[in-house]
Short mmCIF file of C-alpha atoms in Angstrom, two decimals:
data_model
loop_
_atom_site.label_atom_id
_atom_site.label_comp_id
_atom_site.label_asym_id
_atom_site.label_seq_id
_atom_site.Cartn_x
_atom_site.Cartn_y
_atom_site.Cartn_z
CA MET A 1 0.55 -24.62 10.71
CA LYS A 2 3.95 -23.04 10.53
CA LYS A 3 5.71 -22.20 7.41
CA ARG A 4 8.82 -19.91 7.00
CA ILE A 5 8.40 -16.52 5.51
CA ALA A 6 10.39 -17.52 2.70
CA LEU A 7 7.94 -20.14 1.72
CA PHE A 8 5.20 -17.69 2.15
CA LEU A 9 6.93 -15.23 -0.28
CA CYS A 10 7.15 -17.96 -2.85
CA ALA A 11 3.48 -18.53 -2.59
CA VAL A 12 2.84 -14.93 -3.13
CA MET A 13 4.74 -14.89 -6.29
CA VAL A 14 3.23 -18.00 -7.57
CA LEU A 15 -0.38 -16.65 -6.79
CA GLY A 16 0.20 -13.26 -8.51
CA THR A 17 -3.04 -12.23 -9.99
CA THR A 18 -4.61 -9.20 -11.77
CA ALA A 19 -5.43 -6.15 -9.71
CA CYS A 20 -9.13 -7.02 -9.17
CA ALA A 21 -8.34 -10.63 -8.24
CA GLY A 22 -10.83 -13.14 -7.02
CA SER A 23 -13.63 -12.86 -4.41
CA ASN A 24 -13.35 -14.01 -0.82
CA ALA A 25 -15.30 -17.25 -1.73
CA GLN A 26 -12.67 -18.01 -4.55
CA THR A 27 -9.89 -17.46 -1.94
CA ALA A 28 -11.63 -19.85 0.47
CA ASP A 29 -11.76 -22.46 -2.16
CA ALA A 30 -8.29 -22.03 -3.22
CA ASN A 31 -6.97 -22.30 0.15
CA SER A 32 -9.40 -24.78 1.71
CA ALA A 33 -6.67 -27.14 2.85
CA ASP A 34 -4.76 -24.38 4.78
CA THR A 35 -8.14 -23.00 6.21
CA GLU A 36 -9.16 -26.67 7.40
CA GLN A 37 -5.87 -27.06 9.05
CA ASN A 38 -6.16 -23.89 10.95
CA VAL A 39 -9.80 -24.70 11.92
CA SER A 40 -8.63 -28.11 13.26
CA GLU A 41 -5.81 -26.65 15.29
CA SER A 42 -7.49 -23.50 16.64
CA GLY A 43 -11.13 -23.73 15.89
CA LEU A 44 -10.93 -20.46 13.94
CA SER A 45 -10.86 -19.88 10.15
CA TYR A 46 -8.29 -17.35 9.00
CA ALA A 47 -8.85 -17.27 5.36
CA ASP A 48 -5.46 -17.65 3.58
CA TYR A 49 -3.34 -16.20 6.15
CA GLU A 50 -0.36 -18.52 6.87
CA ASP A 51 1.80 -18.59 10.07
CA SER A 52 5.42 -18.01 9.86
CA ASP A 53 8.15 -18.40 12.59
CA ILE A 54 7.71 -14.75 13.64
CA TYR A 55 4.03 -14.01 12.91
CA VAL A 56 1.85 -16.58 14.58
CA ALA A 57 -1.65 -15.32 15.32
CA SER A 58 -2.22 -17.89 17.93
CA THR A 59 0.62 -16.60 20.19
CA GLU A 60 1.10 -13.14 18.99
CA ALA A 61 -2.57 -11.96 19.33
CA ALA A 62 -3.16 -9.35 21.91
CA THR A 63 -4.65 -10.59 25.31
CA TYR A 64 -7.97 -9.18 26.22
CA GLU A 65 -8.06 -8.24 29.85
CA GLY A 66 -11.49 -6.58 30.02
CA THR A 67 -14.79 -8.04 31.39
CA ASP A 68 -17.27 -6.80 28.84
CA GLU A 69 -18.27 -9.27 26.10
CA TRP A 70 -17.01 -8.69 22.58
CA PRO A 71 -19.77 -7.57 20.14
CA GLU A 72 -20.31 -10.21 17.39
CA VAL A 73 -19.24 -8.07 14.34
CA VAL A 74 -17.64 -8.48 10.90
CA LEU A 75 -15.66 -5.57 9.80
CA ASN A 76 -15.01 -5.23 5.99
CA PHE A 77 -11.50 -4.67 5.06
CA ASP A 78 -10.65 -2.97 1.81
CA CYS A 79 -7.58 -2.64 -0.22
CA SER A 80 -6.64 -1.68 -3.84
CA THR A 81 -4.38 -4.70 -4.75
CA GLY A 82 -5.26 -8.41 -5.23
CA ASP A 83 -5.43 -11.30 -2.88
CA ALA A 84 -1.92 -12.29 -3.41
CA SER A 85 -0.54 -8.83 -2.34
CA THR A 86 0.95 -7.93 0.93
CA TRP A 87 -1.98 -5.44 1.40
CA ALA A 88 -4.52 -8.19 1.55
CA GLN A 89 -2.18 -10.54 3.55
CA ALA A 90 -2.08 -7.85 6.32
CA GLY A 91 -5.80 -7.80 6.24
CA TYR A 92 -5.84 -11.71 6.74
CA TYR A 93 -3.38 -11.51 9.45
CA PHE A 94 -5.37 -8.82 11.25
CA ASN A 95 -8.33 -11.06 10.97
CA ALA A 96 -6.49 -14.11 12.44
CA LEU A 97 -5.21 -11.79 15.35
CA MET A 98 -8.69 -10.33 16.00
CA GLN A 99 -10.39 -13.85 16.03
CA GLU A 100 -7.79 -15.04 18.57
CA SER A 101 -8.11 -12.16 20.82
CA SER A 102 -12.03 -12.03 20.75
CA GLY A 103 -12.64 -15.79 20.81
CA GLY A 104 -13.96 -15.49 17.25
CA LYS A 105 -16.41 -12.68 18.04
CA VAL A 106 -14.72 -10.08 15.85
CA SER A 107 -13.74 -11.12 12.21
CA ILE A 108 -12.30 -9.11 9.36
CA ALA A 109 -13.76 -9.89 5.85
CA VAL A 110 -11.15 -8.99 3.41
CA TYR A 111 -12.17 -7.53 0.04
CA ALA A 112 -9.07 -7.19 -2.16
CA GLY A 113 -9.03 -5.37 -5.38
CA GLU A 114 -11.41 -2.81 -4.42
CA GLN A 115 -14.31 -5.27 -4.80
CA LEU A 116 -16.76 -3.21 -2.80
CA THR A 117 -16.43 -0.05 -4.98
CA ASN A 118 -16.03 -1.65 -8.51
CA GLY A 119 -12.33 -1.00 -8.60
CA ASP A 120 -12.48 2.77 -7.66
CA GLN A 121 -9.80 3.55 -5.15
CA VAL A 122 -11.12 6.97 -4.36
CA ALA A 123 -14.60 5.62 -3.80
CA GLY A 124 -12.88 3.04 -1.46
CA ILE A 125 -11.67 5.74 0.76
CA GLN A 126 -14.95 7.62 0.77
CA ALA A 127 -16.67 4.28 1.75
CA LEU A 128 -14.23 4.02 4.67
CA ILE A 129 -14.90 7.70 5.70
CA ASP A 130 -18.68 6.90 5.57
CA GLY A 131 -18.15 3.62 7.30
CA ASN A 132 -20.24 1.93 4.78
CA PRO A 133 -19.63 -0.60 3.27
CA ILE A 134 -15.99 -0.48 4.42
CA GLN A 135 -14.74 -0.13 8.06
CA VAL A 136 -11.10 -0.99 7.78
CA SER A 137 -8.67 -0.34 4.91
CA LEU A 138 -5.16 -0.06 3.55
CA HIS A 139 -4.95 2.84 1.08
CA SER A 140 -2.11 4.82 -0.43
CA ASN A 141 -1.17 8.25 0.57
CA LEU A 142 -1.52 9.17 -3.13
CA ILE A 143 -5.10 8.21 -3.28
CA TYR A 144 -5.91 9.98 0.03
CA ALA A 145 -4.50 13.09 -1.49
CA ASN A 146 -7.62 13.29 -3.51
CA PHE A 147 -9.24 14.35 -0.36
CA ASP A 148 -6.43 16.48 1.12
CA PRO A 149 -3.18 17.48 -0.71
CA ARG A 150 -1.19 17.20 2.49
CA PHE A 151 -0.93 13.46 1.99
CA ASN A 152 1.12 14.08 -1.13
CA VAL A 153 4.03 15.24 0.97
CA VAL A 154 5.21 11.58 1.42
CA SER A 155 5.55 11.25 -2.30
CA LEU A 156 7.57 14.30 -3.28
CA PRO A 157 10.19 13.15 -5.86
CA PHE A 158 13.40 11.65 -4.49
CA ALA A 159 12.42 12.64 -0.90
CA PHE A 160 13.84 9.52 0.75
CA GLU A 161 17.15 7.84 0.20
CA ASP A 162 16.29 4.45 1.67
CA TYR A 163 14.05 2.42 3.94
CA ASP A 164 15.95 3.58 7.00
CA GLU A 165 15.06 7.20 6.31
CA VAL A 166 11.54 6.31 5.68
CA ASP A 167 11.22 4.64 8.92
CA LYS A 168 12.86 7.51 10.84
CA VAL A 169 10.64 10.15 9.28
CA LEU A 170 7.23 8.32 9.30
CA GLY A 171 7.93 6.82 12.68
CA GLY A 172 8.38 10.31 14.13
CA GLU A 173 6.70 13.66 14.24
CA ALA A 174 5.95 13.62 10.42
CA GLY A 175 3.90 10.42 10.85
CA GLU A 176 2.00 11.73 13.79
CA ALA A 177 1.18 14.74 11.72
CA LEU A 178 -0.43 12.57 9.05
CA LYS A 179 -2.31 10.64 11.71
CA ASP A 180 -3.87 13.89 12.89
CA VAL A 181 -4.94 14.80 9.40
CA LEU A 182 -6.66 11.42 9.02
CA ALA A 183 -8.42 12.08 12.34
CA GLU A 184 -9.92 15.13 10.79
CA TYR A 185 -11.72 12.86 8.31
CA GLY A 186 -13.18 10.61 11.06
CA LEU A 187 -10.51 7.84 10.67
CA VAL A 188 -8.30 6.20 13.27
CA CYS A 189 -4.79 5.63 11.73
CA GLU A 190 -3.49 2.39 13.33
CA GLY A 191 -0.13 2.62 11.68
CA ILE A 192 1.68 3.44 8.42
CA ALA A 193 2.40 0.43 6.35
CA GLU A 194 4.25 0.42 3.05
CA ASN A 195 3.59 0.25 -0.71
CA GLY A 196 7.27 1.17 -1.27
CA PHE A 197 9.37 2.96 -3.80
CA ARG A 198 7.57 3.31 -7.03
CA GLN A 199 9.33 1.74 -10.00
CA ILE A 200 8.34 2.14 -13.79
CA THR A 201 7.68 -0.47 -16.39
CA ASN A 202 6.94 -0.42 -20.06
CA SER A 203 6.84 -2.58 -23.14
CA LYS A 204 9.15 -0.48 -25.42
CA GLN A 205 12.57 0.21 -24.08
CA PRO A 206 14.71 0.40 -20.93
CA ILE A 207 14.31 3.74 -19.25
CA THR A 208 17.77 4.97 -18.32
CA SER A 209 17.33 8.93 -18.59
CA LEU A 210 14.63 11.63 -18.78
CA GLU A 211 14.53 11.44 -22.65
CA ASP A 212 13.33 7.82 -22.66
CA LEU A 213 9.97 8.98 -21.27
CA SER A 214 9.18 11.38 -24.11
CA SER A 215 7.76 8.55 -26.41
CA LEU A 216 5.84 6.73 -23.84
CA LYS A 217 2.22 6.61 -22.84
CA LEU A 218 1.97 5.91 -19.14
CA ARG A 219 -0.83 5.01 -16.82
CA ILE A 220 -0.59 6.93 -13.39
CA CYS A 221 -2.94 6.90 -10.46
CA SER A 222 -5.45 9.57 -9.80
CA ASN A 223 -3.14 12.13 -8.06
CA ASP A 224 -2.28 15.66 -9.00
CA LEU A 225 1.25 15.51 -7.63
CA CYS A 226 1.89 12.56 -9.91
CA ALA A 227 0.46 14.37 -12.75
CA GLU A 228 2.74 17.43 -12.07
CA ILE A 229 5.77 15.25 -11.73
CA TYR A 230 5.25 13.52 -15.11
CA LYS A 231 4.34 16.80 -16.69
CA GLU A 232 7.69 18.23 -15.50
CA TRP A 233 9.40 15.15 -16.96
CA GLY A 234 7.62 15.70 -20.39
CA CYS A 235 5.76 12.41 -20.29
CA ASP A 236 2.42 11.61 -21.78
CA ALA A 237 0.61 10.33 -18.54
CA SER A 238 -3.00 9.68 -17.95
CA VAL A 239 -5.12 8.62 -15.04
CA MET A 240 -6.62 5.18 -15.00
CA ASN A 241 -8.06 2.92 -12.23
CA TRP A 242 -5.68 0.34 -11.10
CA SER A 243 -8.30 -2.34 -11.83
CA GLU A 244 -8.33 -1.31 -15.52
CA THR A 245 -4.48 -1.09 -15.96
CA TYR A 246 -3.69 -4.74 -16.84
CA THR A 247 -6.11 -4.82 -19.73
CA ALA A 248 -4.81 -1.47 -20.91
CA LEU A 249 -1.19 -2.64 -20.96
CA GLN A 250 -2.11 -5.78 -22.58
CA GLN A 251 -3.98 -4.19 -25.41
CA GLY A 252 -1.38 -1.45 -25.83
CA THR A 253 -3.73 1.41 -24.83
CA VAL A 254 -0.74 2.49 -22.61
CA ASP A 255 2.83 1.57 -22.84
CA GLY A 256 3.72 1.49 -19.26
CA GLN A 257 2.83 2.27 -15.59
CA GLU A 258 4.56 2.85 -12.30
CA ASN A 259 4.02 1.20 -9.04
CA PRO A 260 6.14 -0.50 -6.29
CA VAL A 261 7.47 -3.99 -7.05
CA THR A 262 5.17 -6.01 -4.96
CA ALA A 263 2.01 -4.29 -6.55
CA ILE A 264 3.48 -4.84 -9.94
CA ASP A 265 4.15 -8.47 -9.31
CA SER A 266 0.95 -9.29 -7.47
CA ALA A 267 -0.99 -7.83 -10.52
CA SER A 268 1.10 -10.06 -12.99
CA VAL A 269 2.19 -6.80 -14.84
CA GLN A 270 5.32 -8.71 -15.80
CA ASP A 271 3.16 -10.74 -18.18
CA VAL A 272 2.41 -7.73 -20.31
CA GLN A 273 5.53 -5.59 -19.80
CA ASP A 274 9.13 -5.99 -21.00
CA TYR A 275 11.24 -3.68 -18.94
CA ILE A 276 11.39 -2.41 -15.48
CA SER A 277 13.56 0.44 -14.13
CA LEU A 278 14.47 0.68 -10.47
CA TRP A 279 14.77 4.33 -10.05
CA ASN A 280 13.10 4.91 -6.63
CA ALA A 281 11.70 8.10 -7.97
CA TYR A 282 9.19 8.58 -5.08
CA TYR A 283 7.72 6.55 -2.22
CA ASP A 284 4.17 5.42 -1.44
CA CYS A 285 3.08 4.69 2.02
CA LEU A 286 -0.08 2.95 3.18
CA PHE A 287 -2.56 4.10 6.00
CA PHE A 288 -4.12 1.22 8.05
CA CYS A 289 -7.33 2.97 9.12
CA ILE A 290 -10.43 2.21 10.89
CA ASN A 291 -13.60 4.21 10.69
CA GLN A 292 -14.01 6.17 14.00
CA THR A 293 -17.67 5.22 14.44
CA ALA A 294 -16.89 1.47 13.96
CA TYR A 295 -13.93 1.84 16.26
CA ASP A 296 -16.09 3.48 18.97
CA GLN A 297 -18.44 0.50 19.28
CA PHE A 298 -15.82 -1.14 21.32
CA THR A 299 -14.87 -0.47 24.96
CA ASP A 300 -11.47 1.08 25.88
CA GLU A 301 -10.06 -2.22 26.79
CA GLN A 302 -11.11 -3.78 23.49
CA LYS A 303 -9.78 -0.83 21.58
CA ALA A 304 -6.39 -1.49 23.18
CA VAL A 305 -6.60 -5.01 21.75
CA ILE A 306 -7.51 -3.60 18.32
CA ASP A 307 -4.68 -1.14 18.54
CA ALA A 308 -2.01 -3.79 19.39
CA ASN A 309 -3.29 -6.17 16.66
CA ALA A 310 -3.38 -3.53 14.12
CA ALA A 311 0.12 -2.51 14.91
CA LYS A 312 1.30 -6.07 14.53
CA ALA A 313 -0.43 -6.41 11.19
CA VAL A 314 1.27 -3.30 9.90
CA GLU A 315 4.68 -4.65 11.17
CA TYR A 316 3.73 -7.86 9.26
CA GLN A 317 3.00 -6.19 6.13
CA LYS A 318 6.16 -4.09 6.04
CA ALA A 319 8.43 -6.93 6.84
CA ILE A 320 6.94 -9.38 4.20
CA ASN A 321 6.71 -6.50 1.67
CA ARG A 322 10.32 -5.60 1.89
CA LYS A 323 11.44 -9.24 1.70
CA ASN A 324 9.21 -9.71 -1.23
CA VAL A 325 10.76 -6.67 -3.09
CA ASP A 326 14.09 -8.37 -3.17
CA ALA A 327 12.81 -11.79 -4.02
CA VAL A 328 10.75 -10.42 -6.94
CA VAL A 329 13.57 -8.37 -8.40
CA GLU A 330 15.83 -11.44 -8.24
CA LYS A 331 13.20 -13.39 -9.87
CA TYR A 332 12.81 -11.04 -12.75
CA LYS A 333 16.53 -10.97 -13.23
CA THR A 334 16.82 -14.85 -13.17
CA SER A 335 13.73 -15.65 -15.28
CA GLY A 336 13.98 -12.77 -17.67
CA GLU A 337 10.37 -11.97 -17.35
CA MET A 338 11.23 -8.38 -17.47
CA ALA A 339 14.57 -6.75 -18.30
CA VAL A 340 15.79 -5.03 -15.11
CA THR A 341 17.66 -1.71 -15.15
CA ASP A 342 19.19 -0.97 -11.76
CA TYR A 343 19.33 2.37 -10.00
CA GLU A 344 23.01 2.89 -10.51
CA ASP A 345 22.56 2.45 -14.40
CA ILE A 346 19.93 5.17 -14.57
CA ASP A 347 20.74 8.96 -14.99
CA ILE A 348 18.87 9.89 -11.85
CA ASP A 349 20.17 13.53 -11.98
CA SER A 350 18.28 14.03 -15.19
CA PHE A 351 15.01 13.29 -13.36
CA LYS A 352 15.98 15.20 -10.21
CA GLN A 353 16.81 18.30 -12.34
CA ALA A 354 13.69 18.17 -14.32
CA SER A 355 11.42 17.81 -11.22
CA ALA A 356 13.39 20.27 -8.96
CA GLY A 357 10.36 22.74 -8.97
CA VAL A 358 7.76 20.20 -7.65
CA GLU A 359 8.29 21.02 -4.09
CA ASP A 360 7.56 24.69 -4.57
CA TRP A 361 4.50 23.72 -6.56
CA PHE A 362 3.30 21.57 -3.73
CA ILE A 363 3.82 24.23 -1.16
CA GLN A 364 1.72 26.68 -3.35
CA GLN A 365 -0.97 23.88 -3.44
CA LEU A 366 -1.06 23.85 0.31
CA VAL A 367 -1.38 27.60 0.42
CA SER A 368 -4.13 27.83 -2.22
CA SER A 369 -6.32 24.81 -1.48
CA LYS A 370 -5.83 24.49 2.31
CA GLY A 371 -5.48 28.11 3.15
CA MET A 372 -2.14 27.52 4.91
CA SER A 373 0.30 30.37 5.01
CA GLU A 374 3.43 29.81 3.04
CA GLU A 375 5.48 29.76 6.36
CA ASP A 376 3.25 26.88 7.73
CA ALA A 377 3.34 24.99 4.30
CA LYS A 378 6.99 25.08 4.28
CA ALA A 379 7.25 24.05 8.02
CA PHE A 380 4.91 21.01 7.17
CA VAL A 381 7.12 20.01 4.34
CA ALA A 382 10.11 20.23 6.46
CA LEU A 383 8.94 17.58 8.74
CA PHE A 384 9.58 15.02 5.98
CA GLU A 385 13.04 16.23 5.10
#
């Protein structure tokens, strides 16, 4: 079953759901025709993963060259966003690749929308660290920062100019430093995927300058860096689980929220918000992690296959995520679902100036909470500049 990525992206936008979208059983029912066709062609069920011209599990899956039998195992994959999101799609693609490579012995059960932890993202990461009930996940660096403030470094305000700079920094020494931190928590980081530049939506007015935030109540994720940034910007911001946000926006409990475009669209935020400002204020990456104990049940040759397939899933997620961002923004502009304020129409300097002290605040956080010297803390931050 081959479909072009463009068709896949259209399907993603049509299937946009709330953040705690349906169960695996619902996904299987909704995509039964696709699943049946996959089964008839390969003998394997890939949930709602769809092939593209580039990402074809039957040809792209890593070849196993070992002699030991694969263990028959199901690994639970967790992510914060719904089934229609690129996060979940990475999980489905990883499932397809692993089933191909292991002859169906190893499969990945995708639980989108933090189904295994009742919508609690922090609990999702703790369950991954514990290895029960989650063994594989995609989670944001902002949520990981609840365990270790070093993960906040990725999301310092206006740290990255564009995707090229993101790829250069996170693909180099800085990215390796973050993987080393994850290893301290018993996690194997198979790659750094992407949530993207976080954009802001609300139901009251276009946001074009700092003063536009002063009258808004915003939902932010559970992260002290985000709280500090919005404090410096003089905004009334409060923490709320992502799974609760849609209802809060719908009922007017909060006026707005901030998230990358694909997360906004997959949760149908556009149905309950009127304005989006593309300010690229800060960036949010995703860590594709496997619990170390779960990983160690495999032989070295099997681990090599897992590593290769996970890397392919990360590559896939980033590719469809970036294509989807452009498609979603164009959709908003064409349909009028939300009024779009472009980067060049925003007084970015007003936000940069107001948050100029956040980096120093962050360095002091590393000193006080991690016991780092100020010199070491500054050196760590410098890796990401």
